[in-house]
mmCIF file of C-alpha atoms in Angstrom:
data_model
loop_
_atom_site.group_PDB
_atom_site.id
_atom_site.type_symbol
_atom_site.label_atom_id
_atom_site.label_comp_id
_atom_site.label_asym_id
_atom_site.label_seq_id
_atom_site.Cartn_x
_atom_site.Cartn_y
_atom_site.Cartn_z
ATOM 1 C CA UNK S 91 -53.334 -34.280 21.952
ATOM 2 C CA UNK S 92 -56.442 -36.172 23.068
ATOM 3 C CA UNK S 93 -57.696 -36.263 19.459
ATOM 4 C CA UNK S 94 -54.423 -37.808 18.275
ATOM 5 C CA UNK S 95 -54.645 -40.447 21.009
ATOM 6 C CA UNK S 96 -58.242 -41.339 20.094
ATOM 7 C CA UNK S 97 -57.420 -41.611 16.388
ATOM 8 C CA UNK S 98 -54.370 -43.776 17.089
ATOM 9 C CA UNK S 99 -56.443 -46.089 19.273
ATOM 10 C CA UNK S 100 -59.042 -46.306 16.493
ATOM 11 C CA UNK S 101 -56.281 -47.196 14.015
ATOM 12 C CA UNK S 102 -54.988 -49.964 16.288
ATOM 13 C CA UNK S 103 -58.510 -51.321 16.754
ATOM 14 C CA UNK S 104 -59.131 -51.316 12.986
ATOM 15 C CA UNK S 105 -55.997 -53.364 12.283
ATOM 16 C CA UNK S 106 -56.208 -55.545 15.390
ATOM 17 C CA UNK S 107 -53.004 -54.179 16.889
ATOM 18 C CA UNK S 108 -52.067 -53.750 20.533
ATOM 19 C CA UNK S 109 -50.406 -50.402 21.195
ATOM 20 C CA UNK S 110 -47.544 -49.975 23.645
ATOM 21 C CA UNK S 111 -46.283 -46.739 25.172
ATOM 22 C CA UNK S 112 -42.984 -45.818 26.714
ATOM 23 C CA UNK S 113 -42.860 -43.747 29.875
ATOM 24 C CA UNK S 114 -42.781 -39.943 29.509
ATOM 25 C CA UNK S 115 -39.225 -38.666 29.169
ATOM 26 C CA UNK S 116 -37.847 -42.184 28.552
ATOM 27 C CA UNK S 117 -37.153 -42.070 24.811
ATOM 28 C CA UNK S 118 -34.541 -44.832 25.066
ATOM 29 C CA UNK S 119 -37.353 -47.308 25.860
ATOM 30 C CA UNK S 120 -38.367 -47.047 22.184
ATOM 31 C CA UNK S 121 -34.874 -47.766 20.894
ATOM 32 C CA UNK S 122 -35.938 -50.686 18.691
ATOM 33 C CA UNK S 123 -37.839 -48.162 16.558
ATOM 34 C CA UNK S 124 -35.791 -44.996 16.992
ATOM 35 C CA UNK S 125 -32.462 -46.694 16.249
ATOM 36 C CA UNK S 126 -33.514 -47.862 12.734
ATOM 37 C CA UNK S 127 -34.813 -44.344 12.081
ATOM 38 C CA UNK S 128 -31.386 -42.975 12.916
ATOM 39 C CA UNK S 129 -29.677 -45.524 10.654
ATOM 40 C CA UNK S 130 -32.013 -44.617 7.789
ATOM 41 C CA UNK S 131 -31.328 -40.894 8.197
ATOM 42 C CA UNK S 132 -27.562 -41.473 8.163
ATOM 43 C CA UNK S 133 -27.807 -43.737 5.114
ATOM 44 C CA UNK S 134 -29.960 -41.171 3.318
ATOM 45 C CA UNK S 135 -27.459 -38.419 4.106
ATOM 46 C CA UNK S 136 -24.640 -40.575 2.729
ATOM 47 C CA UNK S 137 -26.545 -41.313 -0.487
ATOM 48 C CA UNK S 138 -27.285 -37.621 -0.991
ATOM 49 C CA UNK S 139 -23.609 -36.817 -0.470
ATOM 50 C CA UNK S 140 -22.607 -39.414 -3.072
ATOM 51 C CA UNK S 141 -25.247 -38.030 -5.416
ATOM 52 C CA UNK S 142 -23.622 -34.621 -5.131
ATOM 53 C CA UNK S 143 -26.854 -32.642 -4.856
ATOM 54 C CA UNK S 144 -29.945 -32.314 -2.681
ATOM 55 C CA UNK S 145 -31.969 -30.877 -5.570
ATOM 56 C CA UNK S 146 -34.638 -32.932 -7.378
ATOM 57 C CA UNK S 147 -36.673 -32.044 -10.449
ATOM 58 C CA UNK S 148 -39.934 -33.002 -8.746
ATOM 59 C CA UNK S 149 -41.423 -34.499 -5.614
ATOM 60 C CA UNK S 150 -41.985 -37.739 -7.545
ATOM 61 C CA UNK S 151 -38.244 -37.949 -8.327
ATOM 62 C CA UNK S 152 -37.394 -37.452 -4.652
ATOM 63 C CA UNK S 153 -39.911 -40.131 -3.629
ATOM 64 C CA UNK S 154 -38.360 -42.551 -6.130
ATOM 65 C CA UNK S 155 -34.941 -41.836 -4.610
ATOM 66 C CA UNK S 156 -36.280 -42.560 -1.098
ATOM 67 C CA UNK S 157 -37.909 -45.776 -2.323
ATOM 68 C CA UNK S 158 -34.563 -46.911 -3.714
ATOM 69 C CA UNK S 159 -32.811 -46.297 -0.387
ATOM 70 C CA UNK S 160 -35.554 -48.133 1.547
ATOM 71 C CA UNK S 161 -35.518 -51.067 -0.907
ATOM 72 C CA UNK S 162 -31.762 -51.504 -0.370
ATOM 73 C CA UNK S 163 -32.309 -51.655 3.413
ATOM 74 C CA UNK S 164 -35.177 -54.128 3.062
ATOM 75 C CA UNK S 165 -33.098 -56.454 0.876
ATOM 76 C CA UNK S 166 -30.638 -56.849 3.745
ATOM 77 C CA UNK S 167 -33.515 -57.623 6.100
ATOM 78 C CA UNK S 168 -35.366 -59.929 3.686
ATOM 79 C CA UNK S 169 -35.094 -63.040 5.885
ATOM 80 C CA UNK S 170 -36.489 -61.298 8.972
ATOM 81 C CA UNK S 171 -39.254 -59.656 6.924
ATOM 82 C CA UNK S 172 -40.290 -63.098 5.624
ATOM 83 C CA UNK S 173 -40.550 -64.414 9.202
ATOM 84 C CA UNK S 174 -42.588 -61.342 10.205
ATOM 85 C CA UNK S 175 -45.011 -61.799 7.310
ATOM 86 C CA UNK S 176 -45.793 -65.301 8.518
ATOM 87 C CA UNK S 177 -47.157 -63.854 11.753
ATOM 88 C CA UNK S 178 -49.362 -61.251 10.123
ATOM 89 C CA UNK S 179 -53.142 -61.540 10.161
ATOM 90 C CA UNK S 180 -55.325 -60.804 7.103
ATOM 91 C CA UNK S 181 -56.095 -57.126 6.607
ATOM 92 C CA UNK S 182 -59.621 -55.843 7.341
ATOM 93 C CA UNK S 183 -62.049 -56.099 4.434
ATOM 94 C CA UNK S 184 -62.196 -52.302 4.093
ATOM 95 C CA UNK S 185 -59.307 -49.819 4.165
ATOM 96 C CA UNK S 186 -58.793 -47.514 7.099
ATOM 97 C CA UNK S 187 -59.467 -43.776 6.838
ATOM 98 C CA UNK S 188 -56.186 -42.171 5.849
ATOM 99 C CA UNK S 189 -57.340 -38.558 5.849
ATOM 100 C CA UNK S 190 -58.599 -35.936 8.290
ATOM 101 C CA UNK S 191 -62.019 -34.455 7.554
ATOM 102 C CA UNK S 192 -62.576 -30.722 8.048
ATOM 103 C CA UNK S 193 -65.394 -28.315 7.248
ATOM 104 C CA UNK S 194 -64.524 -24.851 5.914
ATOM 105 C CA UNK S 195 -66.440 -21.886 4.521
ATOM 106 C CA UNK S 196 -65.323 -20.132 1.324
ATOM 107 C CA UNK S 197 -64.627 -16.462 2.046
ATOM 108 C CA UNK S 198 -65.760 -13.480 -0.023
ATOM 109 C CA UNK S 199 -62.278 -13.424 -1.596
ATOM 110 C CA UNK S 200 -62.762 -17.013 -2.866
ATOM 111 C CA UNK S 201 -60.324 -18.625 -0.427
ATOM 112 C CA UNK S 202 -60.313 -21.235 2.327
ATOM 113 C CA UNK S 203 -57.986 -21.531 5.308
ATOM 114 C CA UNK S 204 -56.619 -24.992 6.180
ATOM 115 C CA UNK S 205 -53.892 -25.529 8.789
ATOM 116 C CA UNK S 206 -52.441 -22.006 8.457
ATOM 117 C CA UNK S 207 -52.383 -22.199 4.637
ATOM 118 C CA UNK S 208 -54.628 -20.053 2.416
ATOM 119 C CA UNK S 209 -55.920 -21.776 -0.740
ATOM 120 C CA UNK S 210 -57.928 -20.255 -3.568
ATOM 121 C CA UNK S 211 -60.995 -22.060 -4.915
ATOM 122 C CA UNK S 212 -63.348 -21.239 -7.836
ATOM 123 C CA UNK S 213 -65.287 -18.049 -7.176
ATOM 124 C CA UNK S 214 -68.654 -19.788 -7.770
ATOM 125 C CA UNK S 215 -68.146 -21.395 -4.329
ATOM 126 C CA UNK S 216 -68.052 -18.107 -2.390
ATOM 127 C CA UNK S 217 -70.178 -18.455 0.736
ATOM 128 C CA UNK S 218 -70.460 -22.248 0.491
ATOM 129 C CA UNK S 219 -69.376 -24.723 3.170
ATOM 130 C CA UNK S 220 -67.047 -27.443 1.916
ATOM 131 C CA UNK S 221 -65.905 -30.744 3.367
ATOM 132 C CA UNK S 222 -62.165 -31.191 3.072
ATOM 133 C CA UNK S 223 -60.454 -34.581 3.087
ATOM 134 C CA UNK S 224 -56.966 -33.624 4.215
ATOM 135 C CA UNK S 225 -54.200 -36.009 3.120
ATOM 136 C CA UNK S 226 -50.473 -35.570 3.606
ATOM 137 C CA UNK S 227 -49.954 -34.414 0.019
ATOM 138 C CA UNK S 228 -53.356 -33.087 -1.119
ATOM 139 C CA UNK S 229 -56.766 -31.653 -0.233
ATOM 140 C CA UNK S 230 -59.896 -33.164 -1.764
ATOM 141 C CA UNK S 231 -62.830 -30.733 -1.619
ATOM 142 C CA UNK S 232 -66.422 -32.033 -1.455
ATOM 143 C CA UNK S 233 -69.761 -30.284 -1.707
ATOM 144 C CA UNK S 234 -73.199 -31.907 -1.650
ATOM 145 C CA UNK S 235 -71.675 -35.412 -1.776
ATOM 146 C CA UNK S 236 -69.661 -34.561 -4.891
ATOM 147 C CA UNK S 237 -65.895 -34.222 -5.303
ATOM 148 C CA UNK S 238 -65.271 -30.715 -6.605
ATOM 149 C CA UNK S 239 -61.553 -30.191 -6.657
ATOM 150 C CA UNK S 240 -58.193 -31.639 -5.611
ATOM 151 C CA UNK S 241 -55.441 -29.241 -4.549
ATOM 152 C CA UNK S 242 -51.770 -29.924 -3.742
ATOM 153 C CA UNK S 243 -51.189 -29.486 -0.024
ATOM 154 C CA UNK S 244 -48.701 -27.009 1.427
ATOM 155 C CA UNK S 245 -47.374 -27.378 4.966
ATOM 156 C CA UNK S 246 -46.888 -24.369 7.211
ATOM 157 C CA UNK S 247 -43.984 -24.603 9.666
ATOM 158 C CA UNK S 248 -42.782 -22.335 12.487
ATOM 159 C CA UNK S 249 -40.031 -21.184 10.127
ATOM 160 C CA UNK S 250 -42.255 -20.550 7.086
ATOM 161 C CA UNK S 251 -45.214 -19.123 8.996
ATOM 162 C CA UNK S 252 -48.524 -18.878 7.164
ATOM 163 C CA UNK S 253 -48.423 -19.845 3.486
ATOM 164 C CA UNK S 254 -50.617 -19.284 0.419
ATOM 165 C CA UNK S 255 -51.493 -21.232 -2.716
ATOM 166 C CA UNK S 256 -53.371 -18.950 -5.080
ATOM 167 C CA UNK S 257 -54.492 -19.770 -8.627
ATOM 168 C CA UNK S 258 -55.577 -16.619 -10.462
ATOM 169 C CA UNK S 259 -57.953 -18.689 -12.607
ATOM 170 C CA UNK S 260 -60.035 -19.366 -9.487
ATOM 171 C CA UNK S 261 -60.349 -15.686 -8.620
ATOM 172 C CA UNK S 262 -60.356 -13.847 -11.945
ATOM 173 C CA UNK S 263 -64.097 -14.321 -12.556
ATOM 174 C CA UNK S 264 -64.844 -12.542 -9.283
ATOM 175 C CA UNK S 265 -62.252 -9.837 -9.997
ATOM 176 C CA UNK S 266 -63.764 -9.070 -13.396
ATOM 177 C CA UNK S 267 -66.857 -7.864 -11.503
ATOM 178 C CA UNK S 268 -64.808 -6.014 -8.855
ATOM 179 C CA UNK S 269 -61.395 -5.242 -10.433
ATOM 180 C CA UNK S 270 -60.618 -2.495 -7.901
ATOM 181 C CA UNK S 271 -60.431 -5.189 -5.202
ATOM 182 C CA UNK S 272 -57.118 -6.364 -6.690
ATOM 183 C CA UNK S 273 -55.317 -3.404 -5.133
ATOM 184 C CA UNK S 274 -56.294 -4.388 -1.599
ATOM 185 C CA UNK S 275 -55.806 -8.161 -1.773
ATOM 186 C CA UNK S 276 -53.311 -9.426 0.775
ATOM 187 C CA UNK S 277 -52.389 -12.215 -1.651
ATOM 188 C CA UNK S 278 -52.085 -9.984 -4.735
ATOM 189 C CA UNK S 279 -48.445 -10.929 -5.411
ATOM 190 C CA UNK S 280 -49.278 -14.646 -5.218
ATOM 191 C CA UNK S 281 -52.284 -14.136 -7.484
ATOM 192 C CA UNK S 282 -50.337 -12.476 -10.299
ATOM 193 C CA UNK S 283 -48.799 -15.384 -12.262
ATOM 194 C CA UNK S 284 -45.115 -14.528 -12.298
ATOM 195 C CA UNK S 285 -42.616 -11.695 -11.942
ATOM 196 C CA UNK S 286 -43.534 -10.229 -15.368
ATOM 197 C CA UNK S 287 -47.141 -9.721 -14.270
ATOM 198 C CA UNK S 288 -46.066 -8.135 -10.988
ATOM 199 C CA UNK S 289 -43.827 -5.727 -12.894
ATOM 200 C CA UNK S 290 -46.694 -4.951 -15.288
ATOM 201 C CA UNK S 291 -48.968 -4.180 -12.326
ATOM 202 C CA UNK S 292 -46.354 -1.829 -10.846
ATOM 203 C CA UNK S 293 -45.977 0.020 -14.164
ATOM 204 C CA UNK S 294 -49.719 0.346 -14.702
ATOM 205 C CA UNK S 295 -50.318 1.731 -11.216
ATOM 206 C CA UNK S 296 -47.481 4.232 -11.775
ATOM 207 C CA UNK S 297 -49.054 5.503 -15.016
ATOM 208 C CA UNK S 298 -52.803 5.215 -14.343
ATOM 209 C CA UNK S 299 -55.217 5.692 -11.441
ATOM 210 C CA UNK S 300 -55.417 2.525 -9.349
ATOM 211 C CA UNK S 301 -58.956 1.683 -10.474
ATOM 212 C CA UNK S 302 -57.999 1.894 -14.148
ATOM 213 C CA UNK S 303 -54.747 -0.034 -13.637
ATOM 214 C CA UNK S 304 -56.618 -2.838 -11.853
ATOM 215 C CA UNK S 305 -59.263 -2.953 -14.589
ATOM 216 C CA UNK S 306 -56.613 -3.293 -17.289
ATOM 217 C CA UNK S 307 -54.594 -6.028 -15.627
ATOM 218 C CA UNK S 308 -57.671 -8.016 -14.571
ATOM 219 C CA UNK S 309 -58.939 -7.780 -18.139
ATOM 220 C CA UNK S 310 -55.627 -9.151 -19.393
ATOM 221 C CA UNK S 311 -55.755 -12.034 -16.894
ATOM 222 C CA UNK S 312 -59.283 -12.906 -17.989
ATOM 223 C CA UNK S 313 -58.298 -13.314 -21.652
#
């Protein structure tokens, strides 16, 4: 809580803004902001109803849909937005920091833990400490002042619990040296790329000793 307050104050200082706070438990004091939020949510719900589906082919398609809804609202407020722009000061010469920086260590299973989400990284990084620039939609991994990798970000919620994003290509090089480890991985199902591979693993372990089954499937993944 204190960290959020400090970062918000730093943001206001960077852009030359004066922050205001409503009294605890007095949400109605912020009605000039909360009311437009409510209108937007209702308008979005109406547009989705007219569309006939809440499903989108990709996140980019959904973002384009949101942009269209927001643009329609802004057109109605164009005159007031023009007046507001006249009162704005020039932006600072450098952009503000729009990410959170974390430091993580790569585990012996070639994974990192960020905000209750487990991500795989290339096995050559096992044991290394990485700097993570955490954005809303991605993680940018740095090591020794170099950008190594960008990963899509997953968000863990109370409903979803802990989540995992595993790419077998990150881990397979390590598994080739220790194929038997596949049997004990907590993220084995996420590692195997699809239902067909999971079924193949189940069949191999039913017909062969576990060590041999793991060796065969890891060998197939490495091809």
